[in-house]
Amino acid sequence: MEIQDINFSDLSFSTLYRDFTTHFEKLHEFYEVNPFSEDQLKELVKGKTFHGNRDQLVNNLISFNEPFGLHSAALENLESLRDPDTLTVATGQQMTVYGGPLFTVYKTITTILQARFLSKATGKKVVPVFWLADEDHDYEEASAIKIPQGDTIKSIKLPDRENRKSIGRVDVSDSFREFRDEVKASLPETDFSADLWELLDDAYHDGRLKDGFARLLSALFSKHGLIMAGSDYGPFKQSLKRPIQTAIEKAGIIHDALNQQSSLLEQKFHRQAQIQGTTLFLHDEQQGRIRLNNTNGSWKSDSGYQWSSEELVEIAKNQPQQFSPNVFLRPILQDYLLPNIAYIGGPAEIAYYGQMRTVYPIFGMKMPAIVPRMSATLVESSINRILHQLPFEFHEYGRRIEDLEEAYIEKLGHGEVDELFADWKEEINSISEEYTEYIAEYDVSLKGSAGKETASYLKSIDKLQQKLKRSIKQKEEIQLNRIRKIQHHLFPNGVLQEREVSILYFMNKYGTGIWDDILTNLDHPQFDRHKLISL
């Protein structure tokens, strides 16, 4: 396994993310800690205080994780949280069926590596945690996976559902068998297929997306000490009453803080997430997860129900499980529940955390270090063999295929074709202009006809130019096919592989231990550049 670094500046990442990973000093007003400074990370660990009840936390974590089959290494980590010096590093993701795209495991790998690094650097026990985003309701995204097939990407989806339930509450047992069989039929039979499907069928033996996702992630990574957490769990919600009440009582202050910080961020970069009237939703059995809108202390749901702040606070005290956080409140609940010192996020998450720095103090908290996850592209040996035979750098394959083909023809020395035809047309225009004027001296009414004949002739030359280019391409078709193959593998559907391709594709070809191999070959969690990993 070989690993090569690629600068983010060569890839299609936002200016904010590029600056975050290369010039963090430009963003110091949006984040508490420079994640690339070992000294700052050590200071963060040293100064971390946690006021929660650790025994209660561990007992709740044990019951929460019990259905997921944790490895002994994870159980040991979990028990270590009773120690007042033990801390956590967390990441999180909506629970996409069958583990989702590659960036899910990249987040997890980064979290494990960061916990190991901080443990070694500080002498304090640091535990990796995956926060199951079980209260998100983007079913369309969570219910589909994408698998490469030939020169296309096949998207396989569970049936649509009208109810906007949180993903953690969705049961798809009525349609999962058909979905499972289509996924299996879409993957080629390999030496690793039997092991993969034993793993998947064990994880998804019922129809709950949350449990299947957690069992799969646990089977892959709990041997590295990873444990699970999530907010849509009664005992955890009981521990989260205080921040939920604060979200109600100080909704206007939170809204203003988000707006001010977002406007400041927008002046220099961009606003990732839009600010709503509140950070809260309500769980409703009939309508699913419904938004709460706040106007000067008066609350109203999209379905028309109304409450005062005092009424909602009473519900929060007695039935906190009815409340659900939005994208800005979720991190607060996570960092309130856990002794968390760092969050591992992707480009979009890092951007919306930049909108949140002034929100944490409203809850009496300090923002954790925000650490970029590993960004990577896996290169199969069949691709690697031909990749070095072509005159393009990795990042150039992110261009349109038409542009790549044109660039390849030019690199072969056929670039003079356009120049030759341009000269030809320039000469024709020059000669035609002279003769058109000559004709006009005899009959000015024929000047337009002469111009049309010239235009027609130029169109014929354009057609000839295209025919010559096609002829050249036909002679180079083998190499052009290789270019298309490489691009499809590295940038499927024109985006980075990590955002598009299901983890199943690589586990089916290389075995379920592929992520262990990658973990072994990565010795540091600082991912300030994209990784090109040759398998």
Short mmCIF file of C-alpha atoms in Angstrom, two decimals:
data_model
loop_
_atom_site.label_atom_id
_atom_site.label_comp_id
_atom_site.label_asym_id
_atom_site.label_seq_id
_atom_site.Cartn_x
_atom_site.Cartn_y
_atom_site.Cartn_z
CA MET A 1 0.00 0.00 0.00
CA GLU A 2 1.48 3.32 -1.11
CA ILE A 3 0.19 6.70 0.04
CA GLN A 4 0.72 9.98 -1.81
CA ASP A 5 -0.29 13.46 -0.65
CA ILE A 6 -2.29 15.78 -2.93
CA ASN A 7 -2.77 19.47 -2.11
CA PHE A 8 -6.36 20.49 -1.47
CA SER A 9 -5.72 23.57 -3.61
CA ASP A 10 -5.63 21.28 -6.65
CA LEU A 11 -9.09 19.86 -5.89
CA SER A 12 -12.62 21.25 -5.79
CA PHE A 13 -12.76 22.18 -2.10
CA SER A 14 -14.10 25.48 -0.81
CA THR A 15 -11.83 28.43 -0.08
CA LEU A 16 -12.74 28.10 3.61
CA TYR A 17 -11.61 24.47 3.73
CA ARG A 18 -8.41 25.18 1.83
CA ASP A 19 -7.53 28.02 4.20
CA PHE A 20 -8.52 25.93 7.23
CA THR A 21 -6.03 23.22 6.25
CA THR A 22 -3.20 25.48 5.04
CA HIS A 23 -3.60 28.97 6.57
CA PHE A 24 -5.51 28.43 9.80
CA GLU A 25 -4.47 31.87 11.08
CA LYS A 26 -7.05 33.35 8.67
CA LEU A 27 -9.85 31.63 10.59
CA HIS A 28 -8.82 32.05 14.22
CA GLU A 29 -11.92 34.15 14.98
CA PHE A 30 -14.21 31.26 14.00
CA TYR A 31 -12.59 28.36 15.87
CA GLU A 32 -11.21 28.00 19.40
CA VAL A 33 -8.23 25.74 18.67
CA ASN A 34 -5.81 25.23 15.81
CA PRO A 35 -6.16 21.47 15.17
CA PHE A 36 -2.70 21.36 13.57
CA SER A 37 -0.98 22.73 16.69
CA GLU A 38 0.06 19.94 19.04
CA ASP A 39 0.69 22.49 21.80
CA GLN A 40 -2.84 23.91 21.54
CA LEU A 41 -4.35 20.43 21.54
CA LYS A 42 -2.36 19.52 24.64
CA GLU A 43 -3.54 22.69 26.38
CA LEU A 44 -7.12 21.83 25.46
CA VAL A 45 -6.75 18.37 26.98
CA LYS A 46 -5.08 19.78 30.08
CA GLY A 47 -7.79 22.38 30.67
CA LYS A 48 -10.84 20.22 29.92
CA THR A 49 -13.42 19.93 32.66
CA PHE A 50 -16.53 17.75 32.60
CA HIS A 51 -19.36 18.30 35.05
CA GLY A 52 -21.55 15.38 34.05
CA ASN A 53 -22.15 12.29 36.12
CA ARG A 54 -19.59 9.84 34.73
CA ASP A 55 -21.08 6.71 36.26
CA GLN A 56 -24.47 7.60 34.88
CA LEU A 57 -22.90 8.33 31.49
CA VAL A 58 -21.09 4.98 31.37
CA ASN A 59 -24.15 3.04 32.53
CA ASN A 60 -26.25 4.69 29.83
CA LEU A 61 -23.57 4.10 27.20
CA ILE A 62 -23.44 0.42 28.14
CA SER A 63 -27.20 0.01 27.65
CA PHE A 64 -27.13 2.10 24.46
CA ASN A 65 -24.32 0.02 22.95
CA GLU A 66 -25.58 -3.37 24.11
CA PRO A 67 -27.52 -4.12 20.86
CA PHE A 68 -24.47 -3.36 18.72
CA GLY A 69 -22.11 -6.10 19.92
CA LEU A 70 -19.05 -4.15 21.02
CA HIS A 71 -15.59 -5.72 20.98
CA SER A 72 -13.77 -6.06 24.32
CA ALA A 73 -11.45 -3.17 23.34
CA ALA A 74 -14.46 -0.86 23.02
CA LEU A 75 -15.98 -2.11 26.27
CA GLU A 76 -12.69 -1.40 28.02
CA ASN A 77 -12.67 2.13 26.58
CA LEU A 78 -16.27 2.60 27.65
CA GLU A 79 -15.53 1.61 31.25
CA SER A 80 -12.51 3.93 31.27
CA LEU A 81 -14.89 6.90 31.01
CA ARG A 82 -15.62 6.48 34.71
CA ASP A 83 -12.14 7.90 35.32
CA PRO A 84 -12.32 11.73 35.61
CA ASP A 85 -9.21 12.06 33.43
CA THR A 86 -10.60 10.11 30.47
CA LEU A 87 -11.76 12.20 27.50
CA THR A 88 -13.37 11.59 24.12
CA VAL A 89 -12.88 12.46 20.47
CA ALA A 90 -16.07 12.23 18.43
CA THR A 91 -17.28 12.14 14.89
CA GLY A 92 -20.78 11.64 13.55
CA GLN A 93 -22.80 10.95 10.46
CA GLN A 94 -26.35 10.28 9.34
CA MET A 95 -26.86 6.53 9.27
CA THR A 96 -26.88 5.71 5.58
CA VAL A 97 -27.88 2.16 4.72
CA TYR A 98 -24.98 -0.31 4.50
CA GLY A 99 -22.53 2.25 5.87
CA GLY A 100 -22.89 4.89 3.17
CA PRO A 101 -20.06 6.29 1.03
CA LEU A 102 -16.36 6.04 1.78
CA PHE A 103 -16.10 9.25 3.79
CA THR A 104 -18.01 7.56 6.63
CA VAL A 105 -15.14 5.16 7.28
CA TYR A 106 -12.59 7.93 6.69
CA LYS A 107 -14.21 9.92 9.49
CA THR A 108 -14.10 6.87 11.73
CA ILE A 109 -10.46 6.10 10.92
CA THR A 110 -9.48 9.71 11.66
CA THR A 111 -11.31 9.62 15.00
CA ILE A 112 -9.50 6.45 16.06
CA LEU A 113 -6.12 7.85 15.00
CA GLN A 114 -6.76 11.19 16.73
CA ALA A 115 -7.71 9.46 19.98
CA ARG A 116 -4.53 7.37 19.84
CA PHE A 117 -2.41 10.41 19.09
CA LEU A 118 -3.83 12.53 21.92
CA SER A 119 -3.55 9.63 24.37
CA LYS A 120 0.11 9.24 23.52
CA ALA A 121 0.84 12.98 23.44
CA THR A 122 -0.87 13.83 26.75
CA GLY A 123 -0.73 10.64 28.79
CA LYS A 124 -4.50 10.85 29.30
CA LYS A 125 -6.88 8.19 28.07
CA VAL A 126 -8.80 9.43 25.01
CA VAL A 127 -11.68 7.35 23.65
CA PRO A 128 -12.99 7.46 20.03
CA VAL A 129 -16.79 7.89 19.78
CA PHE A 130 -19.08 7.70 16.76
CA TRP A 131 -22.14 9.87 17.28
CA LEU A 132 -25.04 8.26 15.44
CA ALA A 133 -26.98 11.17 13.92
CA ASP A 134 -30.17 9.29 14.72
CA GLU A 135 -32.37 12.38 14.74
CA ASP A 136 -31.62 13.54 11.19
CA HIS A 137 -34.47 12.95 8.75
CA ASP A 138 -32.86 13.02 5.30
CA TYR A 139 -34.31 9.65 4.33
CA GLU A 140 -33.61 10.19 0.64
CA GLU A 141 -29.88 10.35 1.31
CA ALA A 142 -29.85 7.66 4.01
CA SER A 143 -31.81 5.12 1.97
CA ALA A 144 -29.50 4.83 -1.05
CA ILE A 145 -26.06 3.51 -1.89
CA LYS A 146 -24.02 3.83 -5.08
CA ILE A 147 -21.97 1.02 -6.61
CA PRO A 148 -19.63 1.26 -9.62
CA GLN A 149 -20.70 -0.96 -12.49
CA GLY A 150 -18.60 -0.81 -15.65
CA ASP A 151 -18.49 2.80 -16.77
CA THR A 152 -21.51 3.88 -14.70
CA ILE A 153 -22.50 4.28 -11.05
CA LYS A 154 -25.60 2.37 -10.06
CA SER A 155 -27.79 3.92 -7.39
CA ILE A 156 -29.89 1.46 -5.39
CA LYS A 157 -32.60 2.85 -3.12
CA LEU A 158 -35.09 1.71 -0.57
CA PRO A 159 -38.69 2.73 -1.41
CA ASP A 160 -39.67 6.34 -0.72
CA ARG A 161 -41.54 7.17 2.49
CA GLU A 162 -43.79 10.13 3.18
CA ASN A 163 -43.35 10.36 6.95
CA ARG A 164 -40.38 12.56 7.93
CA LYS A 165 -39.40 10.38 10.86
CA SER A 166 -35.89 10.62 12.24
CA ILE A 167 -33.66 8.01 10.63
CA GLY A 168 -33.17 6.40 14.03
CA ARG A 169 -36.88 5.59 14.11
CA VAL A 170 -37.30 4.28 10.56
CA ASP A 171 -38.17 0.61 10.11
CA VAL A 172 -37.75 -0.72 6.56
CA SER A 173 -38.30 -4.42 7.26
CA ASP A 174 -41.15 -4.55 4.75
CA SER A 175 -38.83 -3.70 1.83
CA PHE A 176 -35.33 -4.57 2.96
CA ARG A 177 -35.05 -8.08 1.50
CA GLU A 178 -35.68 -6.85 -2.03
CA PHE A 179 -33.20 -4.02 -1.56
CA ARG A 180 -30.60 -6.39 -0.13
CA ASP A 181 -30.94 -8.82 -3.04
CA GLU A 182 -30.52 -6.02 -5.61
CA VAL A 183 -27.37 -4.79 -3.89
CA LYS A 184 -25.95 -8.30 -3.78
CA ALA A 185 -26.73 -8.86 -7.47
CA SER A 186 -24.96 -5.60 -8.32
CA LEU A 187 -21.66 -6.70 -6.74
CA PRO A 188 -19.48 -9.28 -8.52
CA GLU A 189 -18.80 -12.58 -6.79
CA THR A 190 -15.30 -12.54 -5.25
CA ASP A 191 -13.30 -14.49 -2.69
CA PHE A 192 -14.52 -12.00 -0.08
CA SER A 193 -18.23 -11.87 -0.97
CA ALA A 194 -19.32 -14.62 1.44
CA ASP A 195 -17.63 -12.93 4.42
CA LEU A 196 -19.06 -9.56 3.42
CA TRP A 197 -22.63 -10.82 3.23
CA GLU A 198 -22.32 -12.71 6.49
CA LEU A 199 -21.24 -9.41 8.07
CA LEU A 200 -24.03 -7.40 6.43
CA ASP A 201 -26.79 -9.90 7.11
CA ASP A 202 -25.76 -10.13 10.74
CA ALA A 203 -25.78 -6.33 11.05
CA TYR A 204 -29.07 -5.79 9.20
CA HIS A 205 -31.05 -8.76 10.51
CA ASP A 206 -33.99 -6.49 11.30
CA GLY A 207 -35.41 -3.49 9.49
CA ARG A 208 -34.10 -0.67 11.68
CA LEU A 209 -31.58 1.48 9.81
CA LYS A 210 -30.07 2.79 13.03
CA ASP A 211 -29.30 -0.61 14.54
CA GLY A 212 -28.01 -2.04 11.27
CA PHE A 213 -25.65 0.89 10.72
CA ALA A 214 -24.37 0.77 14.31
CA ARG A 215 -23.86 -3.00 14.27
CA LEU A 216 -21.94 -2.75 10.97
CA LEU A 217 -19.72 0.05 12.22
CA SER A 218 -19.17 -1.79 15.48
CA ALA A 219 -18.18 -5.00 13.68
CA LEU A 220 -15.63 -3.06 11.63
CA PHE A 221 -14.16 -0.68 14.22
CA SER A 222 -15.02 -1.53 17.83
CA LYS A 223 -11.92 -3.76 17.89
CA HIS A 224 -10.05 -0.43 17.60
CA GLY A 225 -11.87 0.87 20.67
CA LEU A 226 -14.72 2.74 18.96
CA ILE A 227 -17.96 3.18 20.92
CA MET A 228 -21.35 4.59 19.87
CA ALA A 229 -23.53 7.39 21.17
CA GLY A 230 -26.58 9.28 19.93
CA SER A 231 -29.21 11.66 21.22
CA ASP A 232 -32.44 9.80 20.33
CA TYR A 233 -32.27 7.64 23.44
CA GLY A 234 -34.42 8.24 26.51
CA PRO A 235 -31.70 8.02 29.22
CA PHE A 236 -29.42 10.36 27.24
CA LYS A 237 -32.24 12.86 26.72
CA GLN A 238 -32.82 12.88 30.46
CA SER A 239 -29.19 13.97 30.84
CA LEU A 240 -29.71 16.66 28.20
CA LYS A 241 -32.63 18.49 29.81
CA ARG A 242 -30.52 21.52 30.72
CA PRO A 243 -29.22 22.39 27.21
CA ILE A 244 -32.66 21.71 25.71
CA GLN A 245 -34.21 24.17 28.18
CA THR A 246 -31.50 26.69 27.37
CA ALA A 247 -32.29 26.28 23.66
CA ILE A 248 -35.88 27.23 24.47
CA GLU A 249 -35.28 30.00 26.99
CA LYS A 250 -32.49 31.69 25.03
CA ALA A 251 -33.74 31.00 21.52
CA GLY A 252 -33.55 34.67 20.51
CA ILE A 253 -30.01 35.11 21.87
CA ILE A 254 -28.88 31.93 20.11
CA HIS A 255 -30.48 33.09 16.86
CA ASP A 256 -28.74 36.48 17.03
CA ALA A 257 -25.37 34.89 17.87
CA LEU A 258 -25.66 32.50 14.92
CA ASN A 259 -26.66 35.31 12.59
CA GLN A 260 -23.82 37.60 13.65
CA GLN A 261 -21.17 34.91 13.44
CA SER A 262 -22.54 33.63 10.13
CA SER A 263 -22.54 37.13 8.65
CA LEU A 264 -18.93 37.57 9.76
CA LEU A 265 -17.99 34.24 8.19
CA GLU A 266 -19.88 35.11 5.01
CA GLN A 267 -17.86 38.32 4.57
CA LYS A 268 -14.71 36.24 4.11
CA PHE A 269 -15.93 32.82 2.98
CA HIS A 270 -19.45 31.40 2.79
CA ARG A 271 -22.40 30.52 5.01
CA GLN A 272 -22.79 26.73 5.07
CA ALA A 273 -26.12 26.37 6.88
CA GLN A 274 -29.08 28.73 6.90
CA ILE A 275 -30.27 30.13 10.24
CA GLN A 276 -33.81 29.16 11.22
CA GLY A 277 -36.02 30.66 13.94
CA THR A 278 -35.05 27.91 16.36
CA THR A 279 -32.64 25.04 16.87
CA LEU A 280 -35.38 22.60 17.88
CA PHE A 281 -37.75 20.06 16.34
CA LEU A 282 -40.46 17.95 17.94
CA HIS A 283 -41.00 14.23 17.39
CA ASP A 284 -44.59 13.55 16.31
CA GLU A 285 -45.90 10.00 15.82
CA GLN A 286 -48.08 10.97 12.86
CA GLN A 287 -46.09 13.70 11.15
CA GLY A 288 -42.57 12.64 12.02
CA ARG A 289 -39.98 15.27 12.94
CA ILE A 290 -41.58 18.73 12.80
CA ARG A 291 -39.86 22.10 13.06
CA LEU A 292 -40.56 24.52 15.90
CA ASN A 293 -40.61 28.19 14.94
CA ASN A 294 -39.99 30.87 17.53
CA THR A 295 -41.09 34.51 17.35
CA ASN A 296 -40.38 36.58 20.46
CA GLY A 297 -41.07 33.71 22.83
CA SER A 298 -44.13 32.46 20.99
CA TRP A 299 -43.67 29.00 19.48
CA LYS A 300 -45.50 27.42 16.59
CA SER A 301 -45.09 24.18 14.68
CA ASP A 302 -45.49 23.89 10.91
CA SER A 303 -48.71 21.99 11.58
CA GLY A 304 -50.20 24.94 13.51
CA TYR A 305 -49.78 23.94 17.18
CA GLN A 306 -48.72 26.77 19.51
CA TRP A 307 -46.90 26.99 22.84
CA SER A 308 -45.34 29.58 25.09
CA SER A 309 -41.70 29.23 26.12
CA GLU A 310 -42.85 28.31 29.61
CA GLU A 311 -44.99 25.48 28.26
CA LEU A 312 -42.11 24.09 26.20
CA VAL A 313 -39.75 24.29 29.16
CA GLU A 314 -42.18 22.16 31.17
CA ILE A 315 -42.26 19.58 28.38
CA ALA A 316 -38.45 19.63 28.31
CA LYS A 317 -38.34 18.98 32.07
CA ASN A 318 -40.82 16.10 31.96
CA GLN A 319 -40.50 14.66 28.44
CA PRO A 320 -37.17 15.77 26.95
CA GLN A 321 -37.25 12.86 24.50
CA GLN A 322 -39.93 14.72 22.55
CA PHE A 323 -37.35 17.31 21.44
CA SER A 324 -34.90 16.88 18.58
CA PRO A 325 -31.92 19.13 17.71
CA ASN A 326 -31.15 20.79 14.42
CA VAL A 327 -27.69 21.01 12.84
CA PHE A 328 -26.54 23.73 15.27
CA LEU A 329 -27.89 22.18 18.48
CA ARG A 330 -26.68 18.62 17.78
CA PRO A 331 -23.00 19.50 18.50
CA ILE A 332 -24.01 21.22 21.74
CA LEU A 333 -25.88 18.13 22.97
CA GLN A 334 -23.00 15.89 21.94
CA ASP A 335 -20.40 17.99 23.75
CA TYR A 336 -22.64 18.39 26.80
CA LEU A 337 -23.16 14.65 27.13
CA LEU A 338 -19.55 13.60 26.52
CA PRO A 339 -16.20 14.81 27.94
CA ASN A 340 -15.34 15.74 24.37
CA ILE A 341 -12.22 17.63 23.31
CA ALA A 342 -12.33 17.28 19.51
CA TYR A 343 -14.79 16.70 16.69
CA ILE A 344 -13.72 15.09 13.40
CA GLY A 345 -15.60 16.68 10.52
CA GLY A 346 -15.72 16.94 6.76
CA PRO A 347 -15.57 20.20 4.77
CA ALA A 348 -19.27 21.05 5.21
CA GLU A 349 -19.24 20.34 8.95
CA ILE A 350 -16.13 22.44 9.47
CA ALA A 351 -17.89 25.29 7.67
CA TYR A 352 -21.01 25.22 9.85
CA TYR A 353 -18.94 24.85 13.02
CA GLY A 354 -17.42 28.18 11.95
CA GLN A 355 -20.88 29.68 12.42
CA MET A 356 -21.12 28.36 15.99
CA ARG A 357 -18.22 29.68 18.05
CA THR A 358 -20.31 32.33 19.83
CA VAL A 359 -23.13 29.83 20.54
CA TYR A 360 -21.13 27.57 22.86
CA PRO A 361 -20.70 30.22 25.62
CA ILE A 362 -24.50 30.69 25.75
CA PHE A 363 -24.63 27.09 27.04
CA GLY A 364 -21.66 27.67 29.37
CA MET A 365 -19.40 25.59 27.15
CA LYS A 366 -16.29 25.91 25.03
CA MET A 367 -16.06 24.71 21.44
CA PRO A 368 -13.90 21.59 21.01
CA ALA A 369 -11.08 21.39 18.51
CA ILE A 370 -12.54 20.91 15.03
CA VAL A 371 -10.32 18.48 13.14
CA PRO A 372 -10.58 17.69 9.41
CA ARG A 373 -11.30 14.07 8.58
CA MET A 374 -9.13 12.09 6.24
CA SER A 375 -9.91 12.82 2.60
CA ALA A 376 -8.76 10.05 0.30
CA THR A 377 -9.05 8.26 -3.03
CA LEU A 378 -8.43 4.53 -3.27
CA VAL A 379 -6.59 3.49 -6.42
CA GLU A 380 -6.92 -0.11 -7.52
CA SER A 381 -3.91 -1.84 -9.07
CA SER A 382 -5.61 -2.08 -12.47
CA ILE A 383 -6.01 1.70 -12.46
CA ASN A 384 -2.56 2.35 -11.03
CA ARG A 385 -0.92 0.44 -13.90
CA ILE A 386 -2.38 2.71 -16.56
CA LEU A 387 -2.45 5.90 -14.48
CA HIS A 388 1.31 6.37 -14.90
CA GLN A 389 1.17 5.74 -18.65
CA LEU A 390 -0.85 8.89 -19.28
CA PRO A 391 0.30 12.53 -19.14
CA PHE A 392 -2.12 13.75 -16.43
CA GLU A 393 -1.80 14.45 -12.73
CA PHE A 394 -4.43 12.98 -10.38
CA HIS A 395 -6.32 16.23 -9.90
CA GLU A 396 -6.68 16.78 -13.66
CA TYR A 397 -9.07 13.85 -13.87
CA GLY A 398 -11.60 16.02 -12.07
CA ARG A 399 -12.10 17.92 -15.34
CA ARG A 400 -14.83 17.21 -17.91
CA ILE A 401 -14.04 14.16 -20.02
CA GLU A 402 -14.32 16.25 -23.20
CA ASP A 403 -11.65 18.62 -21.88
CA LEU A 404 -9.41 15.71 -20.92
CA GLU A 405 -9.69 14.21 -24.40
CA GLU A 406 -8.86 17.53 -26.02
CA ALA A 407 -5.91 18.03 -23.66
CA TYR A 408 -4.61 14.55 -24.42
CA ILE A 409 -4.71 15.15 -28.16
CA GLU A 410 -2.80 18.38 -27.67
CA LYS A 411 -0.22 16.68 -25.45
CA LEU A 412 0.38 14.15 -28.25
CA GLY A 413 1.51 16.97 -30.50
CA HIS A 414 -1.73 17.32 -32.43
CA GLY A 415 -2.45 20.68 -30.89
CA GLU A 416 -1.42 22.40 -34.13
CA VAL A 417 -4.65 21.17 -35.73
CA ASP A 418 -6.65 24.06 -34.26
CA GLU A 419 -3.91 26.52 -35.17
CA LEU A 420 -3.72 25.19 -38.74
CA PHE A 421 -7.45 25.54 -39.31
CA ALA A 422 -7.52 28.95 -37.64
CA ASP A 423 -4.84 30.17 -40.07
CA TRP A 424 -6.74 28.65 -42.98
CA LYS A 425 -9.96 30.46 -42.03
CA GLU A 426 -8.12 33.70 -41.47
CA GLU A 427 -6.67 33.51 -45.00
CA ILE A 428 -10.12 32.75 -46.45
CA ASN A 429 -11.65 35.71 -44.62
CA SER A 430 -8.88 37.97 -45.89
CA ILE A 431 -9.22 36.83 -49.50
CA SER A 432 -13.03 36.81 -49.35
CA GLU A 433 -13.11 40.36 -48.05
CA GLU A 434 -11.02 41.53 -51.01
CA TYR A 435 -13.15 39.73 -53.59
CA THR A 436 -16.43 40.70 -51.92
CA GLU A 437 -15.51 44.37 -52.28
CA TYR A 438 -14.57 43.74 -55.91
CA ILE A 439 -18.01 42.15 -56.58
CA ALA A 440 -19.78 44.98 -54.78
CA GLU A 441 -18.23 47.51 -57.16
CA TYR A 442 -20.19 45.89 -59.98
CA ASP A 443 -23.38 45.02 -58.08
CA VAL A 444 -23.75 46.00 -54.42
CA SER A 445 -26.80 43.73 -54.08
CA LEU A 446 -24.48 40.71 -54.49
CA LYS A 447 -22.30 41.66 -51.52
CA GLY A 448 -24.59 39.76 -49.10
CA SER A 449 -24.58 36.68 -51.31
CA ALA A 450 -20.80 36.70 -51.39
CA GLY A 451 -20.71 36.89 -47.61
CA LYS A 452 -23.09 33.93 -47.31
CA GLU A 453 -20.91 31.84 -49.63
CA THR A 454 -17.88 32.65 -47.51
CA ALA A 455 -19.76 31.69 -44.31
CA SER A 456 -20.89 28.44 -45.91
CA TYR A 457 -17.33 27.64 -46.92
CA LEU A 458 -16.08 28.36 -43.38
CA LYS A 459 -18.70 26.00 -41.96
CA SER A 460 -17.46 23.27 -44.29
CA ILE A 461 -13.94 23.85 -43.01
CA ASP A 462 -15.21 23.58 -39.40
CA LYS A 463 -16.79 20.24 -40.29
CA LEU A 464 -13.54 19.08 -41.84
CA GLN A 465 -11.68 20.13 -38.69
CA GLN A 466 -14.03 18.03 -36.54
CA LYS A 467 -13.64 15.05 -38.88
CA LEU A 468 -9.86 15.28 -38.60
CA LYS A 469 -10.10 15.43 -34.80
CA ARG A 470 -12.37 12.38 -34.77
CA SER A 471 -9.90 10.57 -36.99
CA ILE A 472 -7.07 11.38 -34.57
CA LYS A 473 -9.22 10.26 -31.62
CA GLN A 474 -10.04 6.97 -33.34
CA LYS A 475 -6.33 6.26 -33.74
CA GLU A 476 -5.85 7.00 -30.01
CA GLU A 477 -9.04 5.27 -28.85
CA ILE A 478 -7.24 2.78 -26.60
CA GLN A 479 -5.62 5.56 -24.59
CA LEU A 480 -8.78 7.64 -24.55
CA ASN A 481 -10.70 4.68 -23.17
CA ARG A 482 -8.08 4.42 -20.44
CA ILE A 483 -8.57 8.09 -19.62
CA ARG A 484 -12.33 7.52 -19.31
CA LYS A 485 -11.75 4.47 -17.11
CA ILE A 486 -9.39 6.32 -14.81
CA GLN A 487 -11.67 9.32 -14.51
CA HIS A 488 -14.67 7.11 -13.72
CA HIS A 489 -12.68 5.38 -10.98
CA LEU A 490 -11.14 8.50 -9.40
CA PHE A 491 -13.97 11.01 -9.98
CA PRO A 492 -17.21 9.04 -10.50
CA ASN A 493 -20.01 11.29 -11.73
CA GLY A 494 -17.50 14.15 -11.67
CA VAL A 495 -16.99 14.20 -7.88
CA LEU A 496 -14.39 12.75 -5.54
CA GLN A 497 -14.69 9.00 -5.09
CA GLU A 498 -15.10 9.38 -1.31
CA ARG A 499 -18.45 11.13 -1.72
CA GLU A 500 -19.96 8.76 -4.25
CA VAL A 501 -18.84 5.15 -3.87
CA SER A 502 -20.25 2.73 -1.28
CA ILE A 503 -17.86 1.11 1.19
CA LEU A 504 -19.27 -2.26 0.05
CA TYR A 505 -17.55 -1.99 -3.32
CA PHE A 506 -14.06 -2.08 -1.81
CA MET A 507 -14.88 -4.57 0.96
CA ASN A 508 -16.24 -6.93 -1.67
CA LYS A 509 -13.04 -6.69 -3.73
CA TYR A 510 -10.42 -6.48 -0.98
CA GLY A 511 -12.05 -7.95 2.09
CA THR A 512 -13.67 -6.49 5.18
CA GLY A 513 -10.21 -5.97 6.70
CA ILE A 514 -9.29 -3.28 4.18
CA TRP A 515 -9.94 -0.53 6.75
CA ASP A 516 -7.64 -2.25 9.26
CA ASP A 517 -4.89 -2.22 6.61
CA ILE A 518 -5.39 1.50 5.98
CA LEU A 519 -5.34 2.23 9.72
CA THR A 520 -2.07 0.33 10.01
CA ASN A 521 -0.48 2.34 7.20
CA LEU A 522 -1.51 5.75 8.55
CA ASP A 523 0.66 6.81 11.47
CA HIS A 524 -0.62 10.35 12.12
CA PRO A 525 -4.11 11.89 12.22
CA GLN A 526 -3.17 15.25 10.67
CA PHE A 527 -4.98 15.30 7.33
CA ASP A 528 -4.12 18.65 5.80
CA ARG A 529 -3.83 17.08 2.35
CA HIS A 530 -5.78 14.59 0.28
CA LYS A 531 -4.48 11.01 0.36
CA LEU A 532 -4.02 8.96 -2.80
CA ILE A 533 -3.90 5.37 -1.55
CA SER A 534 -2.68 2.70 -3.98
CA LEU A 535 -4.07 -0.68 -2.99
#
